């Protein structure tokens, strides 16, 4: 990938959408897959409400909470992988100081995931 | 709490509902609060779908994933606290071997939470 | 276990040692096992220093860090299990308000483990 | 950084040491700092043994375990940040398929950290 392609992939923080309606970030290649995963997690959370409502045994509810948390972490890891592959790698190719900012930002995001 | 009260609180695994429709487990005292928390988490997951759909920057999505994971963990901790206070404590009061099984079961649930 | 036995097991916070030199807490039954585990973890940390000193590949070091963290978490879980079985259960048997304080304290300890 | 510099930084997996005794990986710039951190963690683990040996209250030991785990995670994050900044960024600059392998490898390492 050239520096120009890196630029046009729009990995810069804060650019919520590309000017001409293009999807812009690392993860957009798998947008449908991500939305599907998130809908499945939403279904798990609704399932939890049903379990609480039906007075299911606490430990069985905790097992389902663990499953939902794992699914969220797994979604985060996929997003992170794409971010590293696209946005962080692009910053490296472009050269200059941006790579430092991108790596610091990614590390902070990983730290937040670890601390939850 | 007497052994008889402990028995009637129905903390036994597998008893999904009390015979006469009473809520039965440690957490039932706070059922409404739990459902409210879970609905809020469900809203967060729907918010994540919106962020993905609108091509929001990866790192900002990861921050929201961390917030949702934290909310789930916090829900799990509250459930666990009530389980310890009611079901585990009841088993201790009843005497016999049940306390060992309850503590082992609770520890395994905590291990699952830690490993996600 | 009777309330009197519960009392003499010395699970109260802050009592660092029993008056007559008796080991006092839930975990003391397995003191040797715990010390052995901790010495093994200490060895893992020294191993990490060797890896850094020998310029081993970053990812291989991270794998060893994960193993050490897992060993620490596993030690924490064993300690916690014994604490629930002895100190928390004793408080339940004794009756009164102590069980609430013990459960709250244990839950906070679990929260700290989860957040690391 | 040019592709040639990237090559000479020796971030390839499996190269345990540079041919002429040069330190080779992303983290080597901070080797002394890393060793210092690890020695401090080793001290914490020895402190844990003292606490167990002196029959300190379980919950106070758990607090120290959480502190040690946090210190290990923080060490891992620093190592990871340097790995991203040097090895992963170098692979991006070099071009070709290596970036994919590096990103996949880094993501797996992050997953292992999350699951402990």
PDB file of C-alpha atoms in Angstrom, chain A residues 10-17 21-28 31 34-35 38-39 41-42 45-46 48-63 65-70 72-73 75-77 79-80 82-83 87 102 105-106 109 112-113 115-116, chain B residues 10-17 21-28 31 34-35 38-39 41-42 45-46 48-63 65-70 72-73 75-77 79-80 82-83 87 102 105-106 109 112-113 115-116:
ATOM      1  CA  UNK A  10      -9.313   7.424   6.275  1.00  0.00           C
ATOM      2  CA  UNK A  11      -8.010   5.875   9.477  1.00  0.00           C
ATOM      3  CA  UNK A  12      -7.602   9.247  11.122  1.00  0.00           C
ATOM      4  CA  UNK A  13      -9.349   9.613  14.458  1.00  0.00           C
ATOM      5  CA  UNK A  14     -12.429  11.730  14.373  1.00  0.00           C
ATOM      6  CA  UNK A  15     -13.332  11.210  10.737  1.00  0.00           C
ATOM      7  CA  UNK A  16     -16.650   9.624  11.326  1.00  0.00           C
ATOM      8  CA  UNK A  17     -17.497   9.234   7.662  1.00  0.00           C
ATOM      9  CA  UNK A  21     -20.078   8.299   1.567  1.00  0.00           C
ATOM     10  CA  UNK A  22     -17.344   5.675   1.486  1.00  0.00           C
ATOM     11  CA  UNK A  23     -16.985   3.541   4.544  1.00  0.00           C
ATOM     12  CA  UNK A  24     -13.668   4.529   5.991  1.00  0.00           C
ATOM     13  CA  UNK A  25     -12.089   2.472   8.703  1.00  0.00           C
ATOM     14  CA  UNK A  26     -10.171  -0.726   8.977  1.00  0.00           C
ATOM     15  CA  UNK A  27     -13.211  -2.677   9.992  1.00  0.00           C
ATOM     16  CA  UNK A  28     -15.542  -1.610   7.218  1.00  0.00           C
ATOM     17  CA  UNK A  31     -19.244  -4.438   8.500  1.00  0.00           C
ATOM     18  CA  UNK A  34     -19.687  -7.170  12.759  1.00  0.00           C
ATOM     19  CA  UNK A  35     -23.352  -6.184  12.747  1.00  0.00           C
ATOM     20  CA  UNK A  38     -23.484  -7.540  17.652  1.00  0.00           C
ATOM     21  CA  UNK A  39     -27.069  -8.602  16.942  1.00  0.00           C
ATOM     22  CA  UNK A  41     -24.803 -10.376  21.497  1.00  0.00           C
ATOM     23  CA  UNK A  42     -27.941  -8.235  21.754  1.00  0.00           C
ATOM     24  CA  UNK A  45     -28.513  -9.809  26.615  1.00  0.00           C
ATOM     25  CA  UNK A  46     -32.223 -10.196  25.985  1.00  0.00           C
ATOM     26  CA  UNK A  48     -30.295 -12.726  30.220  1.00  0.00           C
ATOM     27  CA  UNK A  49     -33.359 -10.604  30.930  1.00  0.00           C
ATOM     28  CA  UNK A  50     -35.543 -13.649  30.344  1.00  0.00           C
ATOM     29  CA  UNK A  51     -33.420 -15.705  32.759  1.00  0.00           C
ATOM     30  CA  UNK A  52     -33.684 -13.042  35.462  1.00  0.00           C
ATOM     31  CA  UNK A  53     -37.414 -12.680  34.844  1.00  0.00           C
ATOM     32  CA  UNK A  54     -37.962 -16.448  35.140  1.00  0.00           C
ATOM     33  CA  UNK A  55     -35.951 -16.610  38.397  1.00  0.00           C
ATOM     34  CA  UNK A  56     -33.353 -18.942  36.967  1.00  0.00           C
ATOM     35  CA  UNK A  57     -30.605 -20.025  39.366  1.00  0.00           C
ATOM     36  CA  UNK A  58     -27.948 -17.304  39.931  1.00  0.00           C
ATOM     37  CA  UNK A  59     -25.022 -19.459  38.863  1.00  0.00           C
ATOM     38  CA  UNK A  60     -26.686 -20.308  35.551  1.00  0.00           C
ATOM     39  CA  UNK A  61     -27.202 -16.611  34.898  1.00  0.00           C
ATOM     40  CA  UNK A  62     -23.538 -15.930  35.711  1.00  0.00           C
ATOM     41  CA  UNK A  63     -22.541 -18.568  33.149  1.00  0.00           C
ATOM     42  CA  UNK A  65     -22.988 -13.363  31.570  1.00  0.00           C
ATOM     43  CA  UNK A  66     -19.535 -14.914  31.065  1.00  0.00           C
ATOM     44  CA  UNK A  67     -20.565 -16.078  27.595  1.00  0.00           C
ATOM     45  CA  UNK A  68     -21.771 -12.583  26.649  1.00  0.00           C
ATOM     46  CA  UNK A  69     -18.617 -10.954  27.996  1.00  0.00           C
ATOM     47  CA  UNK A  70     -16.517 -13.418  26.016  1.00  0.00           C
ATOM     48  CA  UNK A  72     -17.913  -8.887  23.392  1.00  0.00           C
ATOM     49  CA  UNK A  73     -14.182  -9.412  23.976  1.00  0.00           C
ATOM     50  CA  UNK A  75     -15.709  -8.786  18.845  1.00  0.00           C
ATOM     51  CA  UNK A  76     -13.240  -6.259  20.271  1.00  0.00           C
ATOM     52  CA  UNK A  77     -10.291  -8.449  19.267  1.00  0.00           C
ATOM     53  CA  UNK A  79     -11.994  -4.944  15.482  1.00  0.00           C
ATOM     54  CA  UNK A  80      -8.545  -4.414  16.961  1.00  0.00           C
ATOM     55  CA  UNK A  82      -8.406  -4.935  11.573  1.00  0.00           C
ATOM     56  CA  UNK A  83      -7.386  -1.630  13.111  1.00  0.00           C
ATOM     57  CA  UNK A  87      -4.938   2.026  10.339  1.00  0.00           C
ATOM     58  CA  UNK A 102      -1.527   5.466  16.525  1.00  0.00           C
ATOM     59  CA  UNK A 105      -3.824   5.094  21.037  1.00  0.00           C
ATOM     60  CA  UNK A 106      -4.132   1.366  20.240  1.00  0.00           C
ATOM     61  CA  UNK A 109      -7.541   0.812  23.916  1.00  0.00           C
ATOM     62  CA  UNK A 112      -9.055  -0.463  28.639  1.00  0.00           C
ATOM     63  CA  UNK A 113     -10.078  -3.916  27.390  1.00  0.00           C
ATOM     64  CA  UNK A 115      -9.035  -3.549  32.797  1.00  0.00           C
ATOM     65  CA  UNK A 116     -12.664  -4.466  32.313  1.00  0.00           C
TER      66      UNK A 116
ATOM     67  CA  UNK B  10     -34.815 -22.153  47.418  1.00  0.00           C
ATOM     68  CA  UNK B  11     -31.195 -21.552  46.544  1.00  0.00           C
ATOM     69  CA  UNK B  12     -30.744 -25.105  45.309  1.00  0.00           C
ATOM     70  CA  UNK B  13     -29.332 -25.404  41.814  1.00  0.00           C
ATOM     71  CA  UNK B  14     -31.810 -26.437  39.213  1.00  0.00           C
ATOM     72  CA  UNK B  15     -34.910 -25.164  40.937  1.00  0.00           C
ATOM     73  CA  UNK B  16     -35.886 -22.713  38.300  1.00  0.00           C
ATOM     74  CA  UNK B  17     -38.987 -21.485  40.041  1.00  0.00           C
ATOM     75  CA  UNK B  21     -44.736 -18.855  41.716  1.00  0.00           C
ATOM     76  CA  UNK B  22     -42.514 -17.143  44.239  1.00  0.00           C
ATOM     77  CA  UNK B  23     -39.241 -15.811  42.998  1.00  0.00           C
ATOM     78  CA  UNK B  24     -36.641 -17.971  44.641  1.00  0.00           C
ATOM     79  CA  UNK B  25     -33.032 -17.016  44.396  1.00  0.00           C
ATOM     80  CA  UNK B  26     -30.716 -14.639  46.122  1.00  0.00           C
ATOM     81  CA  UNK B  27     -31.095 -12.016  43.465  1.00  0.00           C
ATOM     82  CA  UNK B  28     -34.867 -11.903  43.338  1.00  0.00           C
ATOM     83  CA  UNK B  31     -35.145  -8.284  40.133  1.00  0.00           C
ATOM     84  CA  UNK B  34     -31.331  -6.218  37.471  1.00  0.00           C
ATOM     85  CA  UNK B  35     -33.755  -5.998  34.576  1.00  0.00           C
ATOM     86  CA  UNK B  38     -29.727  -5.421  31.552  1.00  0.00           C
ATOM     87  CA  UNK B  39     -31.995  -3.215  29.454  1.00  0.00           C
ATOM     88  CA  UNK B  41     -26.699  -2.920  28.520  1.00  0.00           C
ATOM     89  CA  UNK B  42     -28.984  -4.006  25.680  1.00  0.00           C
ATOM     90  CA  UNK B  45     -25.155  -3.075  22.375  1.00  0.00           C
ATOM     91  CA  UNK B  46     -27.655  -1.457  20.031  1.00  0.00           C
ATOM     92  CA  UNK B  48     -22.552  -0.304  19.159  1.00  0.00           C
ATOM     93  CA  UNK B  49     -24.442  -1.449  16.075  1.00  0.00           C
ATOM     94  CA  UNK B  50     -25.196   2.166  15.251  1.00  0.00           C
ATOM     95  CA  UNK B  51     -21.511   3.098  15.623  1.00  0.00           C
ATOM     96  CA  UNK B  52     -20.446   0.269  13.294  1.00  0.00           C
ATOM     97  CA  UNK B  53     -23.179   1.181  10.832  1.00  0.00           C
ATOM     98  CA  UNK B  54     -22.093   4.832  10.782  1.00  0.00           C
ATOM     99  CA  UNK B  55     -18.418   3.887  10.243  1.00  0.00           C
ATOM    100  CA  UNK B  56     -17.275   5.478  13.468  1.00  0.00           C
ATOM    101  CA  UNK B  57     -13.549   5.289  14.169  1.00  0.00           C
ATOM    102  CA  UNK B  58     -12.446   1.820  15.414  1.00  0.00           C
ATOM    103  CA  UNK B  59     -10.883   3.091  18.632  1.00  0.00           C
ATOM    104  CA  UNK B  60     -14.078   4.903  19.613  1.00  0.00           C
ATOM    105  CA  UNK B  61     -16.020   1.677  19.091  1.00  0.00           C
ATOM    106  CA  UNK B  62     -13.502  -0.211  21.234  1.00  0.00           C
ATOM    107  CA  UNK B  63     -14.044   2.322  24.017  1.00  0.00           C
ATOM    108  CA  UNK B  65     -17.107  -2.187  23.909  1.00  0.00           C
ATOM    109  CA  UNK B  66     -15.021  -1.723  27.068  1.00  0.00           C
ATOM    110  CA  UNK B  67     -17.875   0.201  28.677  1.00  0.00           C
ATOM    111  CA  UNK B  68     -20.372  -2.564  27.846  1.00  0.00           C
ATOM    112  CA  UNK B  69     -18.044  -5.274  29.119  1.00  0.00           C
ATOM    113  CA  UNK B  70     -17.554  -3.321  32.334  1.00  0.00           C
ATOM    114  CA  UNK B  72     -21.753  -6.743  32.292  1.00  0.00           C
ATOM    115  CA  UNK B  73     -19.006  -7.495  34.817  1.00  0.00           C
ATOM    116  CA  UNK B  75     -23.950  -6.836  36.847  1.00  0.00           C
ATOM    117  CA  UNK B  76     -22.229 -10.193  37.423  1.00  0.00           C
ATOM    118  CA  UNK B  77     -20.605  -8.903  40.608  1.00  0.00           C
ATOM    119  CA  UNK B  79     -25.521 -11.107  41.228  1.00  0.00           C
ATOM    120  CA  UNK B  80     -22.579 -12.887  42.814  1.00  0.00           C
ATOM    121  CA  UNK B  82     -26.420 -11.634  46.426  1.00  0.00           C
ATOM    122  CA  UNK B  83     -25.695 -15.281  45.732  1.00  0.00           C
ATOM    123  CA  UNK B  87     -27.509 -19.054  48.811  1.00  0.00           C
ATOM    124  CA  UNK B 102     -21.967 -24.258  46.942  1.00  0.00           C
ATOM    125  CA  UNK B 105     -19.762 -23.893  42.378  1.00  0.00           C
ATOM    126  CA  UNK B 106     -19.376 -20.188  43.205  1.00  0.00           C
ATOM    127  CA  UNK B 109     -18.393 -19.159  38.365  1.00  0.00           C
ATOM    128  CA  UNK B 112     -15.299 -18.193  34.389  1.00  0.00           C
ATOM    129  CA  UNK B 113     -15.766 -14.455  34.938  1.00  0.00           C
ATOM    130  CA  UNK B 115     -11.188 -15.926  32.216  1.00  0.00           C
ATOM    131  CA  UNK B 116     -13.363 -13.887  29.904  1.00  0.00           C
TER     132      UNK B 116
END
